[in-house]
mmCIF file with all atom_site columns, C-alpha atoms in Angstrom:
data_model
loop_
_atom_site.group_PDB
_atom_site.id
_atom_site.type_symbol
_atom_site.label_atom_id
_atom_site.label_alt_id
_atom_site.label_comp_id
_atom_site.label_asym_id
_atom_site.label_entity_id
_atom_site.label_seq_id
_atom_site.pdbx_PDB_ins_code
_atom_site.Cartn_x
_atom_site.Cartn_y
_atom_site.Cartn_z
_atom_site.occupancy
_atom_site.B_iso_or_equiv
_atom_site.pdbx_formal_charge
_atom_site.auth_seq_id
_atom_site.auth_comp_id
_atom_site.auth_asym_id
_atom_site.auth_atom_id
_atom_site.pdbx_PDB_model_num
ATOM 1   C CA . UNK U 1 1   ? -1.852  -103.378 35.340 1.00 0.00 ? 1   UNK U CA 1
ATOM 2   C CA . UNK U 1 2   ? -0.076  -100.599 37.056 1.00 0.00 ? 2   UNK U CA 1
ATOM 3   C CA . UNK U 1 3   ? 2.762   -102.342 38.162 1.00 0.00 ? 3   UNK U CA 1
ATOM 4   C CA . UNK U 1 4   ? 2.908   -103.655 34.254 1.00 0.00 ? 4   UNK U CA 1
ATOM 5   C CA . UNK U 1 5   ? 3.266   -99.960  32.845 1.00 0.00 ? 5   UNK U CA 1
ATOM 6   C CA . UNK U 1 6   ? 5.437   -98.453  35.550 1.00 0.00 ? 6   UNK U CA 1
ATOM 7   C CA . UNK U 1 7   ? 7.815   -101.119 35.748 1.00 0.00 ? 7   UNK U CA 1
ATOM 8   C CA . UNK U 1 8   ? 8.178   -100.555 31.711 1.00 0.00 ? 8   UNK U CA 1
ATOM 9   C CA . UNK U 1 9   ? 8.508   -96.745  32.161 1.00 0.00 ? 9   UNK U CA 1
ATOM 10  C CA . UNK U 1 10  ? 11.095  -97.222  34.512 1.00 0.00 ? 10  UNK U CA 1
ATOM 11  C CA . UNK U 1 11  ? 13.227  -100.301 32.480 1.00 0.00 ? 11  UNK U CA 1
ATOM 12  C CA . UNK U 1 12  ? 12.834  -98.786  28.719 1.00 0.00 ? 12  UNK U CA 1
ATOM 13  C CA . UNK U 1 13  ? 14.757  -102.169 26.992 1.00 0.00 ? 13  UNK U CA 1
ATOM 14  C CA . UNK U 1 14  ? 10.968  -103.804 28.395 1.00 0.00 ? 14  UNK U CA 1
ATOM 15  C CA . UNK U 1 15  ? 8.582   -101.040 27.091 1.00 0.00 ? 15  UNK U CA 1
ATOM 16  C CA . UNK U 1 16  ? 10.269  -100.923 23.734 1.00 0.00 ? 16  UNK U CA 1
ATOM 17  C CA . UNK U 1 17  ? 9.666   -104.887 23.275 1.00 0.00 ? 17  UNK U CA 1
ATOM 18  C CA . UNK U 1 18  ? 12.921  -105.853 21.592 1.00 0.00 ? 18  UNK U CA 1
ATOM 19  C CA . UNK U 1 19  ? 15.318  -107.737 24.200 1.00 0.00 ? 19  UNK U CA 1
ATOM 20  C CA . UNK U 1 20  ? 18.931  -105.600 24.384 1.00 0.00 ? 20  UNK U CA 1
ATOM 21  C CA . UNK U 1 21  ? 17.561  -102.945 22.756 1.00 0.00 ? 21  UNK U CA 1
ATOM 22  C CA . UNK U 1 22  ? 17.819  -99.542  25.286 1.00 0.00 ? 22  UNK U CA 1
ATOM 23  C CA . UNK U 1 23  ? 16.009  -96.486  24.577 1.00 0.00 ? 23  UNK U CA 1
ATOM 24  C CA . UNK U 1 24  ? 19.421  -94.004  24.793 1.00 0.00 ? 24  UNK U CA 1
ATOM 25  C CA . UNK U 1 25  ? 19.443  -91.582  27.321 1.00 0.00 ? 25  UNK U CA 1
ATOM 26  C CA . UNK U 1 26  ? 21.358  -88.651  26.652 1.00 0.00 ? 26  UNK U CA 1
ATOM 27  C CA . UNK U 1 27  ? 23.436  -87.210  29.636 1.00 0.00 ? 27  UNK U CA 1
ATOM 28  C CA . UNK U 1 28  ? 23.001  -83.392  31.033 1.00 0.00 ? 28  UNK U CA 1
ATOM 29  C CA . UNK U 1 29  ? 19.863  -81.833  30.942 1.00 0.00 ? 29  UNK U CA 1
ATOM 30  C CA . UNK U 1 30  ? 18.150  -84.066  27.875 1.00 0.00 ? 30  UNK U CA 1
ATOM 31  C CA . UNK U 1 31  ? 18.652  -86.599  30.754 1.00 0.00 ? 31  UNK U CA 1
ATOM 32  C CA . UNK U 1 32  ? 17.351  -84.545  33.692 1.00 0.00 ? 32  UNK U CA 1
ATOM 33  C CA . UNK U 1 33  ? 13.953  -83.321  30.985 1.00 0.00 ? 33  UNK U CA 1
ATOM 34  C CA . UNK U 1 34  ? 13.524  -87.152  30.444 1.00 0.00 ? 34  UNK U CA 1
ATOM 35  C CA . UNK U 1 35  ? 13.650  -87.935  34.435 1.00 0.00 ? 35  UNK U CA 1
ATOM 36  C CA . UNK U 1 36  ? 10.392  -85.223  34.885 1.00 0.00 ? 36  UNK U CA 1
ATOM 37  C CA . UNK U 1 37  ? 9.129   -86.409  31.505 1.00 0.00 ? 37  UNK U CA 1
ATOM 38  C CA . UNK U 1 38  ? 9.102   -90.099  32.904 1.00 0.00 ? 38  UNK U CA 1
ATOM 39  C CA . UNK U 1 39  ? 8.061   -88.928  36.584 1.00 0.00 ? 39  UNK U CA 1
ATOM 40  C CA . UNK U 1 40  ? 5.264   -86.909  35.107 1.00 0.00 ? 40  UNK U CA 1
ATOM 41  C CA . UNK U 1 41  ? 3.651   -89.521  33.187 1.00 0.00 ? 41  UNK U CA 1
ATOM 42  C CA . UNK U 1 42  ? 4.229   -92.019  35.561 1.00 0.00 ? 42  UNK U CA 1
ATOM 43  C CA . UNK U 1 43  ? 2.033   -89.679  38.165 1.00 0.00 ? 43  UNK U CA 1
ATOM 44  C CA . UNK U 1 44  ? -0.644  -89.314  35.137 1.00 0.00 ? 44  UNK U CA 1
ATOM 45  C CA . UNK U 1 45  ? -0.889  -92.687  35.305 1.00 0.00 ? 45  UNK U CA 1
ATOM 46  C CA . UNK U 1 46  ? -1.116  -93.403  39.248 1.00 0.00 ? 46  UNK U CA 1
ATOM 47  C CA . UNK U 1 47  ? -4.359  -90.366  39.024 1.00 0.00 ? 47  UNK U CA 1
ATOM 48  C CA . UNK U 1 48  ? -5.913  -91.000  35.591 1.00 0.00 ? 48  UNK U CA 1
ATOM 49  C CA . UNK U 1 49  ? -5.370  -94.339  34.627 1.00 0.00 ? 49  UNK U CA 1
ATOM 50  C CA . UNK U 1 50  ? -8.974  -95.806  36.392 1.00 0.00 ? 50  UNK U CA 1
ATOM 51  C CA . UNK U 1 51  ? -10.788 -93.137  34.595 1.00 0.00 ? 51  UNK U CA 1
ATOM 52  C CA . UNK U 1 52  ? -9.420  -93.723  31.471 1.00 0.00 ? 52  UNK U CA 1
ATOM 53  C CA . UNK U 1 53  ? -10.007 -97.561  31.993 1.00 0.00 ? 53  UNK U CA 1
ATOM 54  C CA . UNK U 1 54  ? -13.881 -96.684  32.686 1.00 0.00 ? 54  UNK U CA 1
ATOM 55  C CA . UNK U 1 55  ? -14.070 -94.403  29.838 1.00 0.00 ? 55  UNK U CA 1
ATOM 56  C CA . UNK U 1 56  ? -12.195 -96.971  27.667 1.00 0.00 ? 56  UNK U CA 1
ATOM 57  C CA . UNK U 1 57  ? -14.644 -99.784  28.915 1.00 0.00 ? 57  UNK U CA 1
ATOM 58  C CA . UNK U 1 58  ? -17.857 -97.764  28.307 1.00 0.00 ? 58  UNK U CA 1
ATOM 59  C CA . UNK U 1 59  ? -16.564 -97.392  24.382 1.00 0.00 ? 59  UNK U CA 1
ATOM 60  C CA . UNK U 1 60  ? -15.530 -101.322 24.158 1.00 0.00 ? 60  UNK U CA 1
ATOM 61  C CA . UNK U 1 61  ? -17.695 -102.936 26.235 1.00 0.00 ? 61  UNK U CA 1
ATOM 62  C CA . UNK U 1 62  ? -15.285 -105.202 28.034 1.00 0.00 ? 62  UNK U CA 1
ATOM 63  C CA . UNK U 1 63  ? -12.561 -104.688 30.789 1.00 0.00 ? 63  UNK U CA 1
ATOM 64  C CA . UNK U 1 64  ? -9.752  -106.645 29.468 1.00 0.00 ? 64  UNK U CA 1
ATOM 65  C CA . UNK U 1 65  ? -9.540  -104.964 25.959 1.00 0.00 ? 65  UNK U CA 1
ATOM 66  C CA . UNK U 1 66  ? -10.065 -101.495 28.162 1.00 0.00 ? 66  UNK U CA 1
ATOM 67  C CA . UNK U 1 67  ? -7.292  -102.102 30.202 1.00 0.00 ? 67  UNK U CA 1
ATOM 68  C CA . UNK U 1 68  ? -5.367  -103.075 26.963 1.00 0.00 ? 68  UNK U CA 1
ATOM 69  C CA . UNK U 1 69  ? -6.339  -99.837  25.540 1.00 0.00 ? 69  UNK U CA 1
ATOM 70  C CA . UNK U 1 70  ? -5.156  -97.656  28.119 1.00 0.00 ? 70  UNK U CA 1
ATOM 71  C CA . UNK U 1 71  ? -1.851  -99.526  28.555 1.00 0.00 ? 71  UNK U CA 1
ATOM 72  C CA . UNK U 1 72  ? -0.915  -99.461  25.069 1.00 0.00 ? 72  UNK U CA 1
ATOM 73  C CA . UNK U 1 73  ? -1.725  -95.634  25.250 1.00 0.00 ? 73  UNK U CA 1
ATOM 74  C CA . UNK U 1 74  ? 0.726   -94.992  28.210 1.00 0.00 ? 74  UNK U CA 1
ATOM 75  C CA . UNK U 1 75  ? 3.814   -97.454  26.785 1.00 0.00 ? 75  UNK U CA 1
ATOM 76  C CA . UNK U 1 76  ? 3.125   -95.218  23.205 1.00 0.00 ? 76  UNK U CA 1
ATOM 77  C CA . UNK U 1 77  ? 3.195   -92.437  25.800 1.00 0.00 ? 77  UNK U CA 1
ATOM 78  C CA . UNK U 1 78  ? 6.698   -93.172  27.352 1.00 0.00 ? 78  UNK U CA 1
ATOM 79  C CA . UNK U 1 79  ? 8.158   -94.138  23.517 1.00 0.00 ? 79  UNK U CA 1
ATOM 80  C CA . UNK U 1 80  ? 7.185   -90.420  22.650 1.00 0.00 ? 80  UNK U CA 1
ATOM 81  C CA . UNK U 1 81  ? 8.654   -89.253  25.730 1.00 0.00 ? 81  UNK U CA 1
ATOM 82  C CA . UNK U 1 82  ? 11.110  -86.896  24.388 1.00 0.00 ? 82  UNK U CA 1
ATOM 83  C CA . UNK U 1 83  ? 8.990   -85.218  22.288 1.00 0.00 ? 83  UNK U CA 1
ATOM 84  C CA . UNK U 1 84  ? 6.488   -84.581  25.292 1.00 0.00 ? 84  UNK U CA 1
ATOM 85  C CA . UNK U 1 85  ? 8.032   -81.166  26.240 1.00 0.00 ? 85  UNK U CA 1
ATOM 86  C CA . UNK U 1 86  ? 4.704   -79.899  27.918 1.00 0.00 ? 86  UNK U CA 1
ATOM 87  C CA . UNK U 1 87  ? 4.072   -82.118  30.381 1.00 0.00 ? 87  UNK U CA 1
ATOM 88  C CA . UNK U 1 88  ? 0.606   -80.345  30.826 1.00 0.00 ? 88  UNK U CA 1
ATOM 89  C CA . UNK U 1 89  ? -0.619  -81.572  27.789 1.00 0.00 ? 89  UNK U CA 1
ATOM 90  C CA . UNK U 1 90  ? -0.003  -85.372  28.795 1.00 0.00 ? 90  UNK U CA 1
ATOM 91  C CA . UNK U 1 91  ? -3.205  -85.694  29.800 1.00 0.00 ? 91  UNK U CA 1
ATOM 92  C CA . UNK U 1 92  ? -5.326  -84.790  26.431 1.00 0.00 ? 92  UNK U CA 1
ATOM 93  C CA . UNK U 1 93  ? -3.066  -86.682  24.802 1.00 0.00 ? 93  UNK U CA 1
ATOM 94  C CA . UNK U 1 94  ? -3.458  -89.766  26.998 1.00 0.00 ? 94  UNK U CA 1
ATOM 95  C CA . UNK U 1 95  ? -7.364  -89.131  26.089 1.00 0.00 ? 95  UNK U CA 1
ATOM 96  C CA . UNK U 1 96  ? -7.150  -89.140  22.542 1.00 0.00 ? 96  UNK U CA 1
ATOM 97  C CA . UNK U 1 97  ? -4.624  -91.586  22.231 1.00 0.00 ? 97  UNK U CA 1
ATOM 98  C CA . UNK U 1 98  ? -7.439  -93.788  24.337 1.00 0.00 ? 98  UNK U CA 1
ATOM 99  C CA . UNK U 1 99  ? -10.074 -93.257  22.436 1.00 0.00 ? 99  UNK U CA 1
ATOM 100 C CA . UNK U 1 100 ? -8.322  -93.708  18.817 1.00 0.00 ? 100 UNK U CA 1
ATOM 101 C CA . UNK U 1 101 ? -7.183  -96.876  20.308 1.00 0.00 ? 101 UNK U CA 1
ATOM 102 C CA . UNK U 1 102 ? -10.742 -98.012  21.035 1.00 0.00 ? 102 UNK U CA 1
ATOM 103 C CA . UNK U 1 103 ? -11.652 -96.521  17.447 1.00 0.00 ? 103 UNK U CA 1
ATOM 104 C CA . UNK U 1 104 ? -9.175  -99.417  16.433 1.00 0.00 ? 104 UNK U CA 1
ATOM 105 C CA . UNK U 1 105 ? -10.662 -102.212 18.596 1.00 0.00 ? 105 UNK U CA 1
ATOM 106 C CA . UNK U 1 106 ? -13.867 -101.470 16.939 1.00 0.00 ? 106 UNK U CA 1
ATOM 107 C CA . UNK U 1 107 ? -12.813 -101.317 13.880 1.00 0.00 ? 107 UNK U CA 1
ATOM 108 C CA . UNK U 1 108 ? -11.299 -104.636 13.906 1.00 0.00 ? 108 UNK U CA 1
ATOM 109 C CA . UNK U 1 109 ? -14.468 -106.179 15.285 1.00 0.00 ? 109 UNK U CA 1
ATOM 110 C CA . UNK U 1 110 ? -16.214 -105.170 12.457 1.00 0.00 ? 110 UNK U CA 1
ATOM 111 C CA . UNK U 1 111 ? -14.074 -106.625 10.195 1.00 0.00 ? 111 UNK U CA 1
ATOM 112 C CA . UNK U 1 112 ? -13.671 -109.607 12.355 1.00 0.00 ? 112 UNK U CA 1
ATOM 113 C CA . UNK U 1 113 ? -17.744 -109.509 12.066 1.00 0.00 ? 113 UNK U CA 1
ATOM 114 C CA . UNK U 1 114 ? -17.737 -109.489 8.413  1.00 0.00 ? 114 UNK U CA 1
ATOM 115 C CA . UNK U 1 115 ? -15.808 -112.451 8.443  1.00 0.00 ? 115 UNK U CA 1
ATOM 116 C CA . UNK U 1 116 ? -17.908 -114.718 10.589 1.00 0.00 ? 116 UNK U CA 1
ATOM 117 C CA . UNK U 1 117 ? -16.397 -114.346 13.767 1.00 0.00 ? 117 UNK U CA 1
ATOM 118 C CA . UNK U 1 118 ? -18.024 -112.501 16.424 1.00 0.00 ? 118 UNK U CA 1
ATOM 119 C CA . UNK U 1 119 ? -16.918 -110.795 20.348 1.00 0.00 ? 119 UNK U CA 1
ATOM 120 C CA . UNK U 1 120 ? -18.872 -111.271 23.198 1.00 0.00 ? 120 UNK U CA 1
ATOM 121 C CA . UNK U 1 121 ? -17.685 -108.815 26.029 1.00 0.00 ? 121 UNK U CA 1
ATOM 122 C CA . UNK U 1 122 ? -17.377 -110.961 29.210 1.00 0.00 ? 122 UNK U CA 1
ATOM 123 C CA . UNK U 1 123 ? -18.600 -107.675 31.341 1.00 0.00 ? 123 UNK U CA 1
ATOM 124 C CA . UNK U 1 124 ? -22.262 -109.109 30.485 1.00 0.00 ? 124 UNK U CA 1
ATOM 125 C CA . UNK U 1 125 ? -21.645 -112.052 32.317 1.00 0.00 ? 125 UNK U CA 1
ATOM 126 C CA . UNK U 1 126 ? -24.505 -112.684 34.889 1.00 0.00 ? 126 UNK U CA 1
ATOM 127 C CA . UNK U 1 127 ? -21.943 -111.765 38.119 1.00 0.00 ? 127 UNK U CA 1
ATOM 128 C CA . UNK U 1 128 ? -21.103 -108.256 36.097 1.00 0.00 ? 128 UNK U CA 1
ATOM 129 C CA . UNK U 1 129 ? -24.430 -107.754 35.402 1.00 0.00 ? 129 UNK U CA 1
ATOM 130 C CA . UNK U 1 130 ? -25.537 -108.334 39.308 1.00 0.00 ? 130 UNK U CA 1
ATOM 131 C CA . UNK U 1 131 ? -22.817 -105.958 40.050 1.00 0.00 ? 131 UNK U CA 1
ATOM 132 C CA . UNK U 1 132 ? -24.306 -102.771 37.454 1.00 0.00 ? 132 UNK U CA 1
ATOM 133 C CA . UNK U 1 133 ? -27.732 -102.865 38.324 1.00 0.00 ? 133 UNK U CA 1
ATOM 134 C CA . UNK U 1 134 ? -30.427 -103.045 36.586 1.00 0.00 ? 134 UNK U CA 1
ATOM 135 C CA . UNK U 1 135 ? -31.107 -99.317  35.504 1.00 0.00 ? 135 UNK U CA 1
ATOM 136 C CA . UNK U 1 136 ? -27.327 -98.867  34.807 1.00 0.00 ? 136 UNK U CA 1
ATOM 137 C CA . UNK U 1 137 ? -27.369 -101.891 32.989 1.00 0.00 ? 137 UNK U CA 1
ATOM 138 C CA . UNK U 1 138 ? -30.202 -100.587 30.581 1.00 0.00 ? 138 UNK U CA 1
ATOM 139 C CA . UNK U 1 139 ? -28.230 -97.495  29.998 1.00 0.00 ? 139 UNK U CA 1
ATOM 140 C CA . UNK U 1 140 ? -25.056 -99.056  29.363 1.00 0.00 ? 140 UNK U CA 1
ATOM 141 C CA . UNK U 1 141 ? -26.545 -101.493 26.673 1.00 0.00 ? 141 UNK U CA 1
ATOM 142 C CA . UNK U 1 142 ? -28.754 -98.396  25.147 1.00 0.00 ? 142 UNK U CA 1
ATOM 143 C CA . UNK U 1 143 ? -25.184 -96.696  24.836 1.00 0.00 ? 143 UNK U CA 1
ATOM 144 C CA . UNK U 1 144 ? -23.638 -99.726  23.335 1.00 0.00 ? 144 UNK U CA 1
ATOM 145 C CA . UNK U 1 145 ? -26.001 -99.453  20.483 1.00 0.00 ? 145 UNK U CA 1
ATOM 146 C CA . UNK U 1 146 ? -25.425 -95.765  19.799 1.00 0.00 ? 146 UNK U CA 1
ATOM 147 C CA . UNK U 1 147 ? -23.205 -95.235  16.976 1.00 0.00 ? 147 UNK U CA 1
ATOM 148 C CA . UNK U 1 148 ? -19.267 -94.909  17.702 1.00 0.00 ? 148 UNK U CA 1
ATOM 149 C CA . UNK U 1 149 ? -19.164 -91.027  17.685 1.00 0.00 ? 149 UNK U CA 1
ATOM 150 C CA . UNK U 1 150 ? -22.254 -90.756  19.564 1.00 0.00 ? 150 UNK U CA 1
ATOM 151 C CA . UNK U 1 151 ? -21.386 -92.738  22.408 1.00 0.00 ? 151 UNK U CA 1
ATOM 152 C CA . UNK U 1 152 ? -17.456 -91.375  22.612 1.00 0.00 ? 152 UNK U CA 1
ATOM 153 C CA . UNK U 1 153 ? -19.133 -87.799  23.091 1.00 0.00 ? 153 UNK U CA 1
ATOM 154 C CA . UNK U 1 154 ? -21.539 -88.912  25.683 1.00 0.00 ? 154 UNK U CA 1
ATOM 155 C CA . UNK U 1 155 ? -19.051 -90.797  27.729 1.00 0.00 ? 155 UNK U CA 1
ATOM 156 C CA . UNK U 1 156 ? -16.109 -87.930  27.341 1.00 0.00 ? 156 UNK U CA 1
ATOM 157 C CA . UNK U 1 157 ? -19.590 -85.639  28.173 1.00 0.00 ? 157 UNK U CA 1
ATOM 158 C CA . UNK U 1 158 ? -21.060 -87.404  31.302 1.00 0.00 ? 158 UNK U CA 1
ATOM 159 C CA . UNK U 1 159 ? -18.316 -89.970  32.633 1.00 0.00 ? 159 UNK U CA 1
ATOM 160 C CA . UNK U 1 160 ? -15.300 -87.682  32.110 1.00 0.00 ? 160 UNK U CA 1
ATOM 161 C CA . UNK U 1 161 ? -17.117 -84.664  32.932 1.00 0.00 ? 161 UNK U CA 1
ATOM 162 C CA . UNK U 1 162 ? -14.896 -82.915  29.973 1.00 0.00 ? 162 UNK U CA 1
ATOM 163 C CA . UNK U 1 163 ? -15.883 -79.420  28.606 1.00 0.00 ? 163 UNK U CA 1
ATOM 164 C CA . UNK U 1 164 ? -17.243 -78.963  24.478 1.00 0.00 ? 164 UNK U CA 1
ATOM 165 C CA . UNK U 1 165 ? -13.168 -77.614  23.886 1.00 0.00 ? 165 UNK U CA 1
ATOM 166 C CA . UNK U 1 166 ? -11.823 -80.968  25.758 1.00 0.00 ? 166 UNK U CA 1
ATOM 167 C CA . UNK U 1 167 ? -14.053 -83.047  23.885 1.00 0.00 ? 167 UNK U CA 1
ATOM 168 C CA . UNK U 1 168 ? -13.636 -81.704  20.750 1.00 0.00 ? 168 UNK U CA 1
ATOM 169 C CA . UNK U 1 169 ? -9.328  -81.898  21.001 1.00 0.00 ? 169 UNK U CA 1
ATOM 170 C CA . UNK U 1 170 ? -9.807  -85.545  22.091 1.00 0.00 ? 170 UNK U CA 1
ATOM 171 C CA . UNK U 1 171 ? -12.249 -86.406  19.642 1.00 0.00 ? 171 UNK U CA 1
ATOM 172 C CA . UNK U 1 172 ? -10.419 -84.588  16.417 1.00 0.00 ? 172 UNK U CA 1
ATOM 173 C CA . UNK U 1 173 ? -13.551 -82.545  15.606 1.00 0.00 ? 173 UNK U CA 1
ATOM 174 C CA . UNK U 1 174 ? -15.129 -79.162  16.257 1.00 0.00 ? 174 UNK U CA 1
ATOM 175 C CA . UNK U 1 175 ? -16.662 -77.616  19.179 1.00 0.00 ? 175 UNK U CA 1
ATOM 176 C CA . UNK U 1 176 ? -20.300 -76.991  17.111 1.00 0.00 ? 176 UNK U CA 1
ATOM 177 C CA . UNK U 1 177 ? -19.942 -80.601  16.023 1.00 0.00 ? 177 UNK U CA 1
ATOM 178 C CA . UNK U 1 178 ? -19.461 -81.576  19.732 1.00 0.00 ? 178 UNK U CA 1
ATOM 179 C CA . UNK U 1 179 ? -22.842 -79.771  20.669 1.00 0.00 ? 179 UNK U CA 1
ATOM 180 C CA . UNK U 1 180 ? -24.562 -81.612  17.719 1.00 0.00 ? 180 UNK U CA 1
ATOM 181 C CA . UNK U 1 181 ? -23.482 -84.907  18.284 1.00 0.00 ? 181 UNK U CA 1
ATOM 182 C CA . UNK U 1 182 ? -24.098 -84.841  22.113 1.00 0.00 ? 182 UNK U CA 1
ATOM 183 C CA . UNK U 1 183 ? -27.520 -83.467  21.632 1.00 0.00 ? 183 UNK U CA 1
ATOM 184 C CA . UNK U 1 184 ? -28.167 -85.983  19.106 1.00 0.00 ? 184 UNK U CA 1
ATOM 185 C CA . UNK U 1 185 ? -26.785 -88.647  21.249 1.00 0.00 ? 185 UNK U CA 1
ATOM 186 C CA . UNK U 1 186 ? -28.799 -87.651  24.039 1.00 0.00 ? 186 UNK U CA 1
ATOM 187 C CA . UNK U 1 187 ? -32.365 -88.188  21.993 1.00 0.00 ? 187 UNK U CA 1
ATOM 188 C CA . UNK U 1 188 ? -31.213 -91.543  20.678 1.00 0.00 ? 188 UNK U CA 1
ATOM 189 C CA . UNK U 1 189 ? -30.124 -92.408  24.104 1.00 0.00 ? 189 UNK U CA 1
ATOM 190 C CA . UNK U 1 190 ? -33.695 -91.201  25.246 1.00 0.00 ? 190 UNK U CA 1
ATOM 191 C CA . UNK U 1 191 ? -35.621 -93.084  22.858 1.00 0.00 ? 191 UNK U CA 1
ATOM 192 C CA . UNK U 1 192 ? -33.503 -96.146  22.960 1.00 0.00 ? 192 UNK U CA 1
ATOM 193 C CA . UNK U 1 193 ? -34.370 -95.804  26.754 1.00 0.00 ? 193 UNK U CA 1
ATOM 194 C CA . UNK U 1 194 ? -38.222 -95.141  25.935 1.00 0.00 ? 194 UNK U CA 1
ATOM 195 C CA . UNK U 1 195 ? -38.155 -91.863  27.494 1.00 0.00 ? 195 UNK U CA 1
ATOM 196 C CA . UNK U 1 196 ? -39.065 -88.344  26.152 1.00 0.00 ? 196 UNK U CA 1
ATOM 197 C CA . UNK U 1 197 ? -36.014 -86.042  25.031 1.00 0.00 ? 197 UNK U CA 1
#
């Protein structure tokens, strides 16, 4: 997968899909801004891009559409290039743009639901399910039946280790509506579990 997106970051005519059509480079210092631009999110990728695979995987259930997710998010990434000035602020951006993207995925499988058609993750096949554990395997199915909000703040909570502000920028909502949902997430996720909150 990381060959996939770098190789596309570095040849724009393949990230932008159309054959012969080059994203135009202007010369100077526009070119020399897109050359850390590009460099920049190309190291964001190299560091985060596992991470954001897990966190992508814990919201769709299966590794195929998460690694889907994330490179989609990096080749929209690299088409909004230019207008990445900060390059600090790659990184939230890559979060969000993660998480809408498996807001999408689940939105189509509820349509594709309420048409007769069902998905079955493969990552609950028996050789995945060897490989989780038991116990992490409980918790991972109790969090695949919390709703979608619930579970994106626990796993930007506890997997990404992300502060209330963090959450709340990648999510699109506010920092008291962070604190509700994750405490609310963690008592469904408790009695889902059969524990006491």
């Amino acid at each position: 997968m990381e060959t996939d997106i770098v190789a596309n970051m570095r040849h724009p005519r393949r990230a932008s899909g159309a054959p012969g059509t080059d994203v135009p480079v202007a010369g100077g210092a526009a070119a020399d801004d897109r050359a850390a631009a590009t460099a920049a999110l190309v190291a964001l990728f190299r560091e985060h891009q596992l991470a954001l695979a897990r966190t992508a995987l814990m919201i769709v259930g299966d590794r195929a559409t998460a690694e889907d997710v994330v490179q989609d998010a990096f080749v929209d990434l690299y088409r909004r290039i230019d207008r990445l000035t900060d390059h600090h602020r790659m990184l939230p951006y890559a979060r969000a743009a993660v998480v809408n993207k498996c807001r999408t995925v689940l939105r189509r499988r509820k349509l594709a639901f309420r048409a007769g058609r069902t998905h079955e993750p493969p990552v609950w096949s028996a050789e995945s399910a060897a490989m989780l554990g038991e116990e992490r395997r409980e918790v991972f199915l109790a969090l695949r039946r919390l709703p979608q909000r619930r579970r994106e703040a626990l796993v930007l909570r506890y997997y990404l280790d992300l502060d209330e502000r963090e959450i709340a920028e990648t999510m699109g909502i506010g920092v008291g509506t962070v604190r509700s949902t994750v405490s609310r997430a963690l008592a469904s996720l408790a009695d889902l579990l059969g524990e006491k909150a």
